[in-house]
Coordinates of N, CA, C and O in Angstrom, one line a residue:
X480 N 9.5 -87.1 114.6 CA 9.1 -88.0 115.7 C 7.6 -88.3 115.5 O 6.9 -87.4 115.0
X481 N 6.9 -89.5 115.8 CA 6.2 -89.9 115.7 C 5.0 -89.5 117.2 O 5.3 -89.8 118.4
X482 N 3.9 -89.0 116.9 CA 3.0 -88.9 117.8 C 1.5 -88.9 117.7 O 1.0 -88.5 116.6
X483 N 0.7 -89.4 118.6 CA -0.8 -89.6 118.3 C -1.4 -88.8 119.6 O -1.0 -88.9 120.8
X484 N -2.5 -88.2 118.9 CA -2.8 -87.5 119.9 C -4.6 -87.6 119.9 O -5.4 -87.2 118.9
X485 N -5.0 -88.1 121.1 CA -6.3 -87.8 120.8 C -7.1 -86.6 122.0 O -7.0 -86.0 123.1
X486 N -8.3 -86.5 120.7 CA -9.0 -85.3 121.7 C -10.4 -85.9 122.0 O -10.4 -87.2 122.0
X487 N -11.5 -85.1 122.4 CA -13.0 -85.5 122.1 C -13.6 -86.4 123.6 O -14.6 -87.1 123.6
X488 N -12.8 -86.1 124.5 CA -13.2 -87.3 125.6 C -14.1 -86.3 126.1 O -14.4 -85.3 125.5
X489 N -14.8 -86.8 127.4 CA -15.5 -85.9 128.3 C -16.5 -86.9 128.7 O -16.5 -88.1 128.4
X490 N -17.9 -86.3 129.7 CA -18.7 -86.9 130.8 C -20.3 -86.4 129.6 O -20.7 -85.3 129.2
X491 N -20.8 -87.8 129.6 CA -21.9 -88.1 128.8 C -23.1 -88.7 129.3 O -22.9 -89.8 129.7
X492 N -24.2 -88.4 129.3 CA -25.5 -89.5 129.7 C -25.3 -90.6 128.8 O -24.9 -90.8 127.6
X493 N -25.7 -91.2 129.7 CA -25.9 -92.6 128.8 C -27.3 -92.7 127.7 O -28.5 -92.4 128.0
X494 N -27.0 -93.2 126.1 CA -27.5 -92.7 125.8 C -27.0 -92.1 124.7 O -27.2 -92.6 123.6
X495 N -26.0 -90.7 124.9 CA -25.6 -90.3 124.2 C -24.7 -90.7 123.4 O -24.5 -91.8 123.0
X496 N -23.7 -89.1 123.0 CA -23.0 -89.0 122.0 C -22.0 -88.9 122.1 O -21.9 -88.5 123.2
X497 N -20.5 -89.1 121.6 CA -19.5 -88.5 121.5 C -18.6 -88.9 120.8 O -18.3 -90.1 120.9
X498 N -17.9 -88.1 119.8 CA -16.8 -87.8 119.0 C -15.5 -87.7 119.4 O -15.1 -86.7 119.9
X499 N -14.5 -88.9 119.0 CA -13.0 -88.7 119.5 C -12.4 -89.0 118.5 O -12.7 -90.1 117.9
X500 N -11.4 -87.9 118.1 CA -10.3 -87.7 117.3 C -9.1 -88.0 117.5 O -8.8 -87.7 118.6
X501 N -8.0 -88.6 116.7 CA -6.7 -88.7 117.0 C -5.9 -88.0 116.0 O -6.4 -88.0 114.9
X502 N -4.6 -87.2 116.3 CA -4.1 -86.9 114.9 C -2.9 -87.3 115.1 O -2.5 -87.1 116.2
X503 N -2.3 -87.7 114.3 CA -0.9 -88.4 114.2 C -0.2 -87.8 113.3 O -0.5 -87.3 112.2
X504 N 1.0 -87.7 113.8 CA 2.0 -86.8 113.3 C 3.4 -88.0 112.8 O 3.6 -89.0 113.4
X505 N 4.3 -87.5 111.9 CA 5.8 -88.0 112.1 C 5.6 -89.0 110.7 O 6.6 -89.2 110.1
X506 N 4.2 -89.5 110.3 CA 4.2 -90.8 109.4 C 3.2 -90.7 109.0 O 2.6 -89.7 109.4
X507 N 2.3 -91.6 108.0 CA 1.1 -92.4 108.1 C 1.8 -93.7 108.1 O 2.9 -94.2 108.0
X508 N 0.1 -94.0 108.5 CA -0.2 -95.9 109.2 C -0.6 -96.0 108.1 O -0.9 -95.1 107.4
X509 N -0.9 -97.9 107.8 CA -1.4 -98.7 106.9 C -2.7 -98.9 108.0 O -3.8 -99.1 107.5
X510 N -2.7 -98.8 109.3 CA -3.4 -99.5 110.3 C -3.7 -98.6 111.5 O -2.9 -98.5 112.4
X511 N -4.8 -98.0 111.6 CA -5.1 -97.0 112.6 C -6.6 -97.6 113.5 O -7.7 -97.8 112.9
X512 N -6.5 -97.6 114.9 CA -7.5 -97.9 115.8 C -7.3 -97.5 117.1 O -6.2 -97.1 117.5
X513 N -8.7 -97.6 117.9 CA -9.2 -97.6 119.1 C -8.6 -99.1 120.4 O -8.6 -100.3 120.3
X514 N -8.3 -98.2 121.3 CA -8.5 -99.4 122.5 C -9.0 -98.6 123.5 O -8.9 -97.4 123.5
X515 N -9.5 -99.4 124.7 CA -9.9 -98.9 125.8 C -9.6 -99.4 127.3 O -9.4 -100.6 127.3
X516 N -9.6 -99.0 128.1 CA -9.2 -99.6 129.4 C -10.3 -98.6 130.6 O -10.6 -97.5 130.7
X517 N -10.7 -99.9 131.4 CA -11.3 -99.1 132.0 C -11.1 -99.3 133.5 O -11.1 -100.5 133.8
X518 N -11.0 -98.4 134.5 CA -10.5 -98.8 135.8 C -10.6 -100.0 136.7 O -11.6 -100.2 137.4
X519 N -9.0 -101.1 136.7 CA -9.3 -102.2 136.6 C -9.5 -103.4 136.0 O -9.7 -104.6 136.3
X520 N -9.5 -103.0 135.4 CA -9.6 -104.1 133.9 C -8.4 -104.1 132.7 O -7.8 -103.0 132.5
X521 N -8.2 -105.2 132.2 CA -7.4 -104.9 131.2 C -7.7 -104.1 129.6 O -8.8 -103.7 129.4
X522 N -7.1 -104.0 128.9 CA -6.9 -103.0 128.3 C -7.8 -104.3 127.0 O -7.5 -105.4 126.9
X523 N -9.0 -103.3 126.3 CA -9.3 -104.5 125.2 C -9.5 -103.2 123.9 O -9.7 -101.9 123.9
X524 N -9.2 -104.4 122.8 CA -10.0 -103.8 121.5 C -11.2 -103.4 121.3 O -12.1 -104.2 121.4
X525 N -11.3 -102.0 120.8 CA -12.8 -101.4 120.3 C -12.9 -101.2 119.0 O -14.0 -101.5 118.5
X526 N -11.7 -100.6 117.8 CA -12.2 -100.9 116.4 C -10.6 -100.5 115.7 O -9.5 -100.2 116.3
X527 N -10.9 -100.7 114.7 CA -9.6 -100.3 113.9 C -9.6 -100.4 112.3 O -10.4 -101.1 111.7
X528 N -8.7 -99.4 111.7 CA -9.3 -99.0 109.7 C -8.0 -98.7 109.6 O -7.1 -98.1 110.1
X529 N -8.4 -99.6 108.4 CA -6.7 -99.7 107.3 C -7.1 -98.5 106.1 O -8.1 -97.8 106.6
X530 N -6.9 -98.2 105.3 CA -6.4 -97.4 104.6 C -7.9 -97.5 103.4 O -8.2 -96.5 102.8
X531 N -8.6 -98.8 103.4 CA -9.8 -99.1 102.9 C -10.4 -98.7 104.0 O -10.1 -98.4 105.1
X532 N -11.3 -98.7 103.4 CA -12.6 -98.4 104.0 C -13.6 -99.5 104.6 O -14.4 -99.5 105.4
X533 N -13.0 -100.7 103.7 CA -14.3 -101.8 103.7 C -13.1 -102.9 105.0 O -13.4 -104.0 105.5
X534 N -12.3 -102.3 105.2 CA -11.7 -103.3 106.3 C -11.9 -103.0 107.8 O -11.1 -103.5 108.5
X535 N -13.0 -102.1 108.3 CA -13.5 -101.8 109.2 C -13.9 -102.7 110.1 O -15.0 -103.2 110.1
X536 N -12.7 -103.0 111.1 CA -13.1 -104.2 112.4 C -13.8 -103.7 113.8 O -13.3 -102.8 114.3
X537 N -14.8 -104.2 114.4 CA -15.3 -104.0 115.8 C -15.3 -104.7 116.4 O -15.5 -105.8 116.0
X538 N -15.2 -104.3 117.9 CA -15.4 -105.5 119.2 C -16.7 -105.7 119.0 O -17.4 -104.8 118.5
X539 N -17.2 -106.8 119.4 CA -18.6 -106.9 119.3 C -19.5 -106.4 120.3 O -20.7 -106.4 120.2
X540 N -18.6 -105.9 121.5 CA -19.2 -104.9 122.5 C -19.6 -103.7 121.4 O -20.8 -103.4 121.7
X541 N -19.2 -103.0 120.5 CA -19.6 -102.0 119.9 C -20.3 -102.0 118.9 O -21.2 -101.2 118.6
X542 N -20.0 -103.0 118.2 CA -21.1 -103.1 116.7 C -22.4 -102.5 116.8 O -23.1 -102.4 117.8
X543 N -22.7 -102.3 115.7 CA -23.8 -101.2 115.7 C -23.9 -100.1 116.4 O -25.1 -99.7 116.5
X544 N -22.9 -99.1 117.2 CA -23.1 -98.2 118.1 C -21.8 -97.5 117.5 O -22.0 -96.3 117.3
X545 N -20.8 -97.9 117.2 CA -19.4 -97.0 117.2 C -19.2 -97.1 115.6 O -19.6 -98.1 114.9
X546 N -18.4 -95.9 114.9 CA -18.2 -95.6 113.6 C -16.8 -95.4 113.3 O -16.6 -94.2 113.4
X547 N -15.7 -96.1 113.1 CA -14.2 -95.3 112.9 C -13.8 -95.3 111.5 O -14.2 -96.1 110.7
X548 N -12.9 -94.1 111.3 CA -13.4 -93.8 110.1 C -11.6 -92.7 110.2 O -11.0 -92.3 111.3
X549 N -11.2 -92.4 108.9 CA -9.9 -92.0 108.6 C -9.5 -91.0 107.6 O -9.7 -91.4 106.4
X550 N -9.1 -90.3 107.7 CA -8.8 -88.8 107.1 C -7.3 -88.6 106.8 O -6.4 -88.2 107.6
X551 N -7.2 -89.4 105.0 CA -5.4 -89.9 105.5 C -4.9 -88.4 104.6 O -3.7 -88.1 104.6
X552 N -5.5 -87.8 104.2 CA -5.0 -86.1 103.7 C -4.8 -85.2 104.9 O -4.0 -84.2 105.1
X553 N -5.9 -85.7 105.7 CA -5.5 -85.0 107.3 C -4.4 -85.9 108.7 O -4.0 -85.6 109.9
X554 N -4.3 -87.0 107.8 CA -4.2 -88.0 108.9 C -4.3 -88.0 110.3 O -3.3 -88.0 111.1
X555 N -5.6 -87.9 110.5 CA -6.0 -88.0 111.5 C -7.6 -89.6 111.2 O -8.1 -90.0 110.2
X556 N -7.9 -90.1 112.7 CA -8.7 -91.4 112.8 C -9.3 -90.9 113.9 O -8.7 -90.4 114.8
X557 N -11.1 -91.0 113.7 CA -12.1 -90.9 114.5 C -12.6 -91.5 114.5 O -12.8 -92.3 113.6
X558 N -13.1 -91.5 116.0 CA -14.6 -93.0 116.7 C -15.6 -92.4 116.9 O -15.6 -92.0 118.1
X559 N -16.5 -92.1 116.3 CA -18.0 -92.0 116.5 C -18.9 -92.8 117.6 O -19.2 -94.0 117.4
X560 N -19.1 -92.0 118.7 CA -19.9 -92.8 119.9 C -21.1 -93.0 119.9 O -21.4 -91.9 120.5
X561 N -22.0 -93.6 119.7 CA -23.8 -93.8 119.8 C -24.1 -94.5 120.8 O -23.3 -95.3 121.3
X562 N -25.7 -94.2 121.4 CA -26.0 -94.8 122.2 C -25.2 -95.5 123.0 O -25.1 -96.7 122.7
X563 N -24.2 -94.9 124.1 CA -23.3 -94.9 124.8 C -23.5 -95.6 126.1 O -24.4 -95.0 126.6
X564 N -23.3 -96.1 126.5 CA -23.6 -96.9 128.3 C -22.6 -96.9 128.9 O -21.6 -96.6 128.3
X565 N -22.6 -97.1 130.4 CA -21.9 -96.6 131.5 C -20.6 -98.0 131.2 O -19.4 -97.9 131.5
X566 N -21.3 -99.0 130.7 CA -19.5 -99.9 130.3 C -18.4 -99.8 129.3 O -17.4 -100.4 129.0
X567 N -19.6 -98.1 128.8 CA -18.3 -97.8 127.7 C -17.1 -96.5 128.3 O -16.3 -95.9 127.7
X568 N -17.3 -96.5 129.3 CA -16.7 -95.8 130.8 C -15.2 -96.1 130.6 O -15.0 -97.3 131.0
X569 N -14.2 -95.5 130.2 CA -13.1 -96.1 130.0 C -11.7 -94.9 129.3 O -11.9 -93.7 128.8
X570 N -10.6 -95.5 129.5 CA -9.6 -94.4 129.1 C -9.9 -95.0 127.5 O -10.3 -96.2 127.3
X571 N -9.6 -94.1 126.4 CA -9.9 -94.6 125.3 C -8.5 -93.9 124.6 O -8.3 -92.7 124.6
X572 N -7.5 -95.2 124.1 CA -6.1 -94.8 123.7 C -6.2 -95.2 121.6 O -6.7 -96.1 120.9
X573 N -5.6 -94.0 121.3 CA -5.0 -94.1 119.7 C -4.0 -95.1 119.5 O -3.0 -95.1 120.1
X574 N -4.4 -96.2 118.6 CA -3.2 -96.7 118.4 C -3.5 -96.6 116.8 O -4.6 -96.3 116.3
X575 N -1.8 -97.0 116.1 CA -1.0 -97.0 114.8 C -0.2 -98.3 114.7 O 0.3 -98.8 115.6
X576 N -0.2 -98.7 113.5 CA 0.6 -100.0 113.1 C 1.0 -99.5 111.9 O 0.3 -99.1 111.0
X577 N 2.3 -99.7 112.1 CA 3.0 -99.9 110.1 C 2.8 -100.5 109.4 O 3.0 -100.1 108.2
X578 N 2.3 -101.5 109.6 CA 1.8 -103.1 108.8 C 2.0 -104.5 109.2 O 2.0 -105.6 108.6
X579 N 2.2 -104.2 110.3 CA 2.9 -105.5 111.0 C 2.1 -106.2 111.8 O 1.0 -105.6 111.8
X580 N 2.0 -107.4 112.6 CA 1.4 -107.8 113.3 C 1.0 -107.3 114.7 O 0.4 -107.9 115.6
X581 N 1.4 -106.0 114.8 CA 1.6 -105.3 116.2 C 1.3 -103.7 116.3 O 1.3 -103.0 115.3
X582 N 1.0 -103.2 117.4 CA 0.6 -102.0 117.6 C 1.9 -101.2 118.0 O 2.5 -101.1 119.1
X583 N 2.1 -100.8 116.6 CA 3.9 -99.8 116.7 C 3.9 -98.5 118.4 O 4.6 -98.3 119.4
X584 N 2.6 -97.8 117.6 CA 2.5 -96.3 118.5 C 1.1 -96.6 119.3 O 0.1 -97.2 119.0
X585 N 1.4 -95.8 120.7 CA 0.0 -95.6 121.4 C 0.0 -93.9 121.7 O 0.9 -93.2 121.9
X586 N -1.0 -93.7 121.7 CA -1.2 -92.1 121.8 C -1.2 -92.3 124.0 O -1.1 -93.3 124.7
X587 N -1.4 -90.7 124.2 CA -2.1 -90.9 125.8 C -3.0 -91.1 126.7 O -2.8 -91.3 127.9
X588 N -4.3 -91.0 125.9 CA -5.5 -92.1 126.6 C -6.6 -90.2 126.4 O -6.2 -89.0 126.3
X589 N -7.8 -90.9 126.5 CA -8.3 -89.8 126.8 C -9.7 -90.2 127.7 O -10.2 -91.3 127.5
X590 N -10.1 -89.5 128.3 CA -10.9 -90.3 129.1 C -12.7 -90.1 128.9 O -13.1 -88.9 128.8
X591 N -13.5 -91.0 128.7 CA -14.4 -91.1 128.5 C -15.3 -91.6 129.7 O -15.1 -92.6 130.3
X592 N -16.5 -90.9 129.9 CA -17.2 -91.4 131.5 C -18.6 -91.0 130.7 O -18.8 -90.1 129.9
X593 N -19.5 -92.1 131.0 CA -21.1 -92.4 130.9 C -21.4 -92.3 131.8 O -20.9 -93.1 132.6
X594 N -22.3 -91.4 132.4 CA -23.2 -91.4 133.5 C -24.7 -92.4 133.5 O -25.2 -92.3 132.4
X595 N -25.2 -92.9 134.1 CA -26.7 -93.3 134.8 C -26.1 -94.7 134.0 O -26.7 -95.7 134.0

């Protein structure tokens, strides 16, 4: 069976740091990324890494601040958080694609809160 699991959420000054992990079980992806949703709003893209390295996409709310990056011996996909702000306040969900135009798997969200 196929599952994504992410860890690393928690309550941050703004400002800071934080590190969130997914590890995925059952397969590897050609296509692993970040989305976020934040109370009330619809659900948007934050980044996503194919199997290269140099195919690294960002929302442009993030550029320059966020790092996603992929460990396909471990298969697991991490988002590196910098200088963080209270609009980065949001459930932050794993997603996986087989190669297709679509987001196969969603992990269960993990929650991320910026303070000030």
């Amino acid at each position: 069976q196929v599952q994504l699991v992410e860890s690393g959420g928690g309550l941050v000054q703004a400002g800071g740091s934080l590190g969130l992990s997914c590890a995925a079980s059952g397969r590897t992806f050609y296509i692993m990324g970040w989305f976020r949703q934040a109370p009330g709003k619809e659900r948007e893209f934050v980044a996503r890494i194919s199997r290269s390295e140099a195919s690294a996409v960002y929302a442009d709310s993030v550029k320059g601040r966020f790092a996603v990056s992929r460990d396909d011996a471990k298969n697991t996909v991490d988002l590196q958080m910098n200088s963080l702000k209270p609009e980065d306040t949001a459930v932050y969900y794993c997603v996986a694609s087989r190669g297709g135009s679509s987001w196969d798997y969603w992990g269960q969200g993990t929650q991320v809160t910026v303070s000030s």
